[in-house]
Amino acid sequence: AQTLTINKADTAFTHTIQYTVGSASGTIATKTSAVNVNWTPPLSLAAQNTTGKTLSCKLTLTTYSGSTAVGTSEITISLTIPSSTAPTVTAAYEPVNSLPDAFDGLYVQGKSRVKASYTATGKYGASIKNFVSTINGKATTHTESTITSEVITKSGAVSVLVKATDSRGYSTTEA
């Protein structure tokens, strides 16, 4: 959220404030007499930078005396793309082994592998850069949405985590 402060030269003047971010633009206020204008940039502006965490935003203030425009001024500010734009990720796991049918669906120490399948989606135009899968204590970085682990060497519960990172550098971890 931003509070835009207008230094008025005359109390009778009104002002229109517009923004431009990349190819997106819009109007924040039209012929307002307010000195302070609250503005929360729309999250959709994040699509104007799919590889970074900031945006350059040009604000244009047009001053009116009645219905006549009497001046224009511009300022450029930086907007931060929030971490709430991190990707979404879901995971599914299944055992992979060559054991008799009686062991289907089971993980067996020293015999089974874990096949992990991920679905990840970047938000506001970001793409998925990579995954880091941690299976049975071993972390592997990969770009594919499916990975099969080495043979499980530990007994008991086996932890499996995935971290999906988008093209902006934001990430989400799913257990």
mmCIF file of C-alpha atoms in Angstrom:
data_model
loop_
_atom_site.group_PDB
_atom_site.id
_atom_site.type_symbol
_atom_site.label_atom_id
_atom_site.label_comp_id
_atom_site.label_asym_id
_atom_site.label_seq_id
_atom_site.Cartn_x
_atom_site.Cartn_y
_atom_site.Cartn_z
ATOM 1 C CA ALA A 1 0.000 0.000 0.000
ATOM 2 C CA GLN A 2 1.151 3.513 -0.805
ATOM 3 C CA THR A 3 0.044 6.917 0.436
ATOM 4 C CA LEU A 4 0.583 9.444 -2.334
ATOM 5 C CA THR A 5 0.921 12.996 -1.043
ATOM 6 C CA ILE A 6 0.042 15.921 -3.297
ATOM 7 C CA ASN A 7 1.632 19.299 -2.585
ATOM 8 C CA LYS A 8 -1.103 21.603 -3.837
ATOM 9 C CA ALA A 9 -0.155 25.048 -5.157
ATOM 10 C CA ASP A 10 -3.751 26.220 -4.761
ATOM 11 C CA THR A 11 -6.492 24.689 -2.629
ATOM 12 C CA ALA A 12 -8.949 25.018 -5.537
ATOM 13 C CA PHE A 13 -6.883 22.730 -7.794
ATOM 14 C CA THR A 14 -7.852 19.101 -8.364
ATOM 15 C CA HIS A 15 -5.579 16.322 -9.511
ATOM 16 C CA THR A 16 -5.690 13.151 -11.557
ATOM 17 C CA ILE A 17 -3.073 10.511 -10.776
ATOM 18 C CA GLN A 18 -2.197 7.804 -13.286
ATOM 19 C CA TYR A 19 0.355 5.011 -13.215
ATOM 20 C CA THR A 20 2.382 3.187 -15.855
ATOM 21 C CA VAL A 21 4.232 -0.056 -15.165
ATOM 22 C CA GLY A 22 5.678 -1.665 -18.284
ATOM 23 C CA SER A 23 2.797 -1.975 -20.729
ATOM 24 C CA ALA A 24 0.152 -1.681 -17.986
ATOM 25 C CA SER A 25 -1.441 1.586 -16.963
ATOM 26 C CA GLY A 26 -4.385 2.862 -15.015
ATOM 27 C CA THR A 27 -5.906 5.707 -13.064
ATOM 28 C CA ILE A 28 -5.502 5.975 -9.305
ATOM 29 C CA ALA A 29 -7.646 9.075 -8.747
ATOM 30 C CA THR A 30 -9.622 11.385 -11.019
ATOM 31 C CA LYS A 31 -9.849 15.104 -10.268
ATOM 32 C CA THR A 32 -9.443 14.577 -6.552
ATOM 33 C CA SER A 33 -9.131 17.458 -4.125
ATOM 34 C CA ALA A 34 -7.493 15.210 -1.507
ATOM 35 C CA VAL A 35 -3.952 15.886 -0.335
ATOM 36 C CA ASN A 36 -3.302 12.222 0.536
ATOM 37 C CA VAL A 37 -4.437 9.440 -1.783
ATOM 38 C CA ASN A 38 -4.181 5.820 -0.664
ATOM 39 C CA TRP A 39 -3.277 3.320 -3.380
ATOM 40 C CA THR A 40 -2.636 -0.379 -3.284
ATOM 41 C CA PRO A 41 -1.057 -1.402 -6.590
ATOM 42 C CA PRO A 42 -2.898 -4.371 -8.110
ATOM 43 C CA LEU A 43 -1.037 -7.697 -7.892
ATOM 44 C CA SER A 44 -1.649 -8.145 -11.609
ATOM 45 C CA LEU A 45 1.176 -5.633 -12.173
ATOM 46 C CA ALA A 46 3.588 -8.413 -11.149
ATOM 47 C CA ALA A 47 3.119 -9.822 -14.666
ATOM 48 C CA GLN A 48 5.178 -6.864 -15.923
ATOM 49 C CA ASN A 49 8.323 -8.433 -14.411
ATOM 50 C CA THR A 50 8.451 -12.227 -14.413
ATOM 51 C CA THR A 51 12.165 -12.453 -13.583
ATOM 52 C CA GLY A 52 12.608 -9.998 -10.709
ATOM 53 C CA LYS A 53 11.033 -8.839 -7.469
ATOM 54 C CA THR A 54 10.640 -5.121 -8.204
ATOM 55 C CA LEU A 55 8.786 -2.952 -10.701
ATOM 56 C CA SER A 56 9.485 0.557 -11.939
ATOM 57 C CA CYS A 57 6.276 2.585 -11.688
ATOM 58 C CA LYS A 58 5.838 5.991 -13.309
ATOM 59 C CA LEU A 59 3.236 8.188 -11.595
ATOM 60 C CA THR A 60 1.800 11.090 -13.565
ATOM 61 C CA LEU A 61 -0.015 13.900 -11.760
ATOM 62 C CA THR A 62 -2.163 16.217 -13.866
ATOM 63 C CA THR A 63 -3.334 19.395 -12.134
ATOM 64 C CA TYR A 64 -6.666 21.025 -13.031
ATOM 65 C CA SER A 65 -8.121 24.437 -12.409
ATOM 66 C CA GLY A 66 -11.780 23.739 -12.984
ATOM 67 C CA SER A 67 -11.852 21.627 -16.137
ATOM 68 C CA THR A 68 -8.613 23.036 -17.573
ATOM 69 C CA ALA A 69 -5.364 21.113 -17.206
ATOM 70 C CA VAL A 70 -2.741 23.562 -15.943
ATOM 71 C CA GLY A 71 0.256 21.276 -15.418
ATOM 72 C CA THR A 72 1.702 17.797 -15.300
ATOM 73 C CA SER A 73 4.451 16.264 -13.211
ATOM 74 C CA GLU A 74 5.952 12.778 -13.130
ATOM 75 C CA ILE A 75 7.828 10.716 -10.604
ATOM 76 C CA THR A 76 9.144 7.166 -10.771
ATOM 77 C CA ILE A 77 8.867 4.896 -7.748
ATOM 78 C CA SER A 78 9.827 1.295 -7.126
ATOM 79 C CA LEU A 79 7.200 -1.311 -6.273
ATOM 80 C CA THR A 80 8.108 -4.600 -4.592
ATOM 81 C CA ILE A 81 6.410 -7.758 -5.823
ATOM 82 C CA PRO A 82 5.301 -9.493 -2.603
ATOM 83 C CA SER A 83 6.251 -13.014 -1.591
ATOM 84 C CA SER A 84 2.546 -13.901 -1.739
ATOM 85 C CA THR A 85 3.142 -14.338 -5.484
ATOM 86 C CA ALA A 86 5.262 -17.452 -4.775
ATOM 87 C CA PRO A 87 4.300 -20.490 -6.845
ATOM 88 C CA THR A 88 1.836 -23.150 -5.807
ATOM 89 C CA VAL A 89 3.039 -26.752 -5.665
ATOM 90 C CA THR A 90 1.373 -30.089 -5.035
ATOM 91 C CA ALA A 91 3.085 -33.448 -4.792
ATOM 92 C CA ALA A 92 2.192 -37.107 -5.198
ATOM 93 C CA TYR A 93 4.403 -40.020 -4.195
ATOM 94 C CA GLU A 94 4.405 -43.715 -5.016
ATOM 95 C CA PRO A 95 6.778 -46.614 -4.442
ATOM 96 C CA VAL A 96 8.796 -48.038 -7.309
ATOM 97 C CA ASN A 97 10.115 -51.561 -6.811
ATOM 98 C CA SER A 98 10.430 -54.940 -8.442
ATOM 99 C CA LEU A 99 8.961 -56.939 -5.590
ATOM 100 C CA PRO A 100 6.165 -59.521 -5.700
ATOM 101 C CA ASP A 101 2.600 -58.232 -6.061
ATOM 102 C CA ALA A 102 2.008 -58.635 -2.324
ATOM 103 C CA PHE A 103 4.310 -55.620 -1.800
ATOM 104 C CA ASP A 104 2.530 -53.304 -4.284
ATOM 105 C CA GLY A 105 2.061 -49.880 -2.744
ATOM 106 C CA LEU A 106 4.574 -50.531 0.028
ATOM 107 C CA TYR A 107 7.995 -49.058 0.618
ATOM 108 C CA VAL A 108 10.615 -51.641 1.537
ATOM 109 C CA GLN A 109 13.993 -50.625 2.975
ATOM 110 C CA GLY A 110 16.820 -51.569 0.614
ATOM 111 C CA LYS A 111 14.411 -52.426 -2.228
ATOM 112 C CA SER A 112 12.070 -49.529 -2.998
ATOM 113 C CA ARG A 113 12.527 -46.112 -4.533
ATOM 114 C CA VAL A 114 10.202 -43.126 -4.232
ATOM 115 C CA LYS A 115 8.690 -41.712 -7.409
ATOM 116 C CA ALA A 116 7.711 -38.094 -6.780
ATOM 117 C CA SER A 117 5.470 -36.192 -9.197
ATOM 118 C CA TYR A 118 4.937 -32.460 -8.843
ATOM 119 C CA THR A 119 2.534 -29.926 -10.221
ATOM 120 C CA ALA A 120 3.762 -26.362 -9.795
ATOM 121 C CA THR A 121 2.344 -23.140 -11.162
ATOM 122 C CA GLY A 122 3.933 -19.710 -11.190
ATOM 123 C CA LYS A 123 1.734 -16.709 -10.478
ATOM 124 C CA TYR A 124 1.318 -13.547 -12.558
ATOM 125 C CA GLY A 125 3.380 -14.792 -15.480
ATOM 126 C CA ALA A 126 6.281 -16.323 -13.556
ATOM 127 C CA SER A 127 7.512 -19.701 -14.731
ATOM 128 C CA ILE A 128 8.871 -22.562 -12.650
ATOM 129 C CA LYS A 129 12.668 -22.399 -12.665
ATOM 130 C CA ASN A 130 13.453 -25.594 -10.772
ATOM 131 C CA PHE A 131 12.584 -28.027 -8.013
ATOM 132 C CA VAL A 132 14.668 -29.206 -5.090
ATOM 133 C CA SER A 133 13.513 -32.626 -3.922
ATOM 134 C CA THR A 134 14.727 -33.939 -0.592
ATOM 135 C CA ILE A 135 13.983 -37.638 -0.385
ATOM 136 C CA ASN A 136 15.405 -39.901 2.300
ATOM 137 C CA GLY A 137 17.738 -37.075 3.357
ATOM 138 C CA LYS A 138 19.242 -36.455 -0.082
ATOM 139 C CA ALA A 139 18.545 -33.151 -1.872
ATOM 140 C CA THR A 140 18.446 -33.093 -5.677
ATOM 141 C CA THR A 141 17.914 -30.024 -7.863
ATOM 142 C CA HIS A 142 16.042 -30.699 -11.112
ATOM 143 C CA THR A 143 13.819 -29.051 -13.694
ATOM 144 C CA GLU A 144 11.606 -32.044 -14.482
ATOM 145 C CA SER A 145 8.279 -32.423 -12.680
ATOM 146 C CA THR A 146 8.958 -36.094 -11.867
ATOM 147 C CA ILE A 147 11.925 -37.648 -10.090
ATOM 148 C CA THR A 148 12.690 -41.130 -8.782
ATOM 149 C CA SER A 149 14.914 -41.416 -5.733
ATOM 150 C CA GLU A 150 17.716 -43.808 -5.029
ATOM 151 C CA VAL A 151 16.846 -46.963 -3.080
ATOM 152 C CA ILE A 152 15.569 -46.147 0.405
ATOM 153 C CA THR A 153 18.262 -47.024 2.931
ATOM 154 C CA LYS A 154 16.565 -45.912 6.153
ATOM 155 C CA SER A 155 13.876 -47.708 8.085
ATOM 156 C CA GLY A 156 10.782 -46.103 9.553
ATOM 157 C CA ALA A 157 9.266 -42.904 8.214
ATOM 158 C CA VAL A 158 11.006 -41.427 5.184
ATOM 159 C CA SER A 159 10.725 -37.653 4.825
ATOM 160 C CA VAL A 160 10.009 -36.220 1.399
ATOM 161 C CA LEU A 161 10.012 -32.473 0.660
ATOM 162 C CA VAL A 162 9.897 -30.448 -2.533
ATOM 163 C CA LYS A 163 10.723 -26.790 -2.992
ATOM 164 C CA ALA A 164 9.512 -25.190 -6.227
ATOM 165 C CA THR A 165 11.262 -21.945 -7.217
ATOM 166 C CA ASP A 166 9.856 -19.549 -9.808
ATOM 167 C CA SER A 167 11.571 -17.236 -12.275
ATOM 168 C CA ARG A 168 11.353 -14.348 -9.772
ATOM 169 C CA GLY A 169 13.243 -16.340 -7.144
ATOM 170 C CA TYR A 170 10.267 -16.948 -4.848
ATOM 171 C CA SER A 171 9.748 -20.505 -3.625
ATOM 172 C CA THR A 172 7.196 -22.719 -1.915
ATOM 173 C CA THR A 173 7.944 -25.922 0.012
ATOM 174 C CA GLU A 174 5.524 -28.836 0.160
ATOM 175 C CA ALA A 175 5.899 -31.899 2.397
#
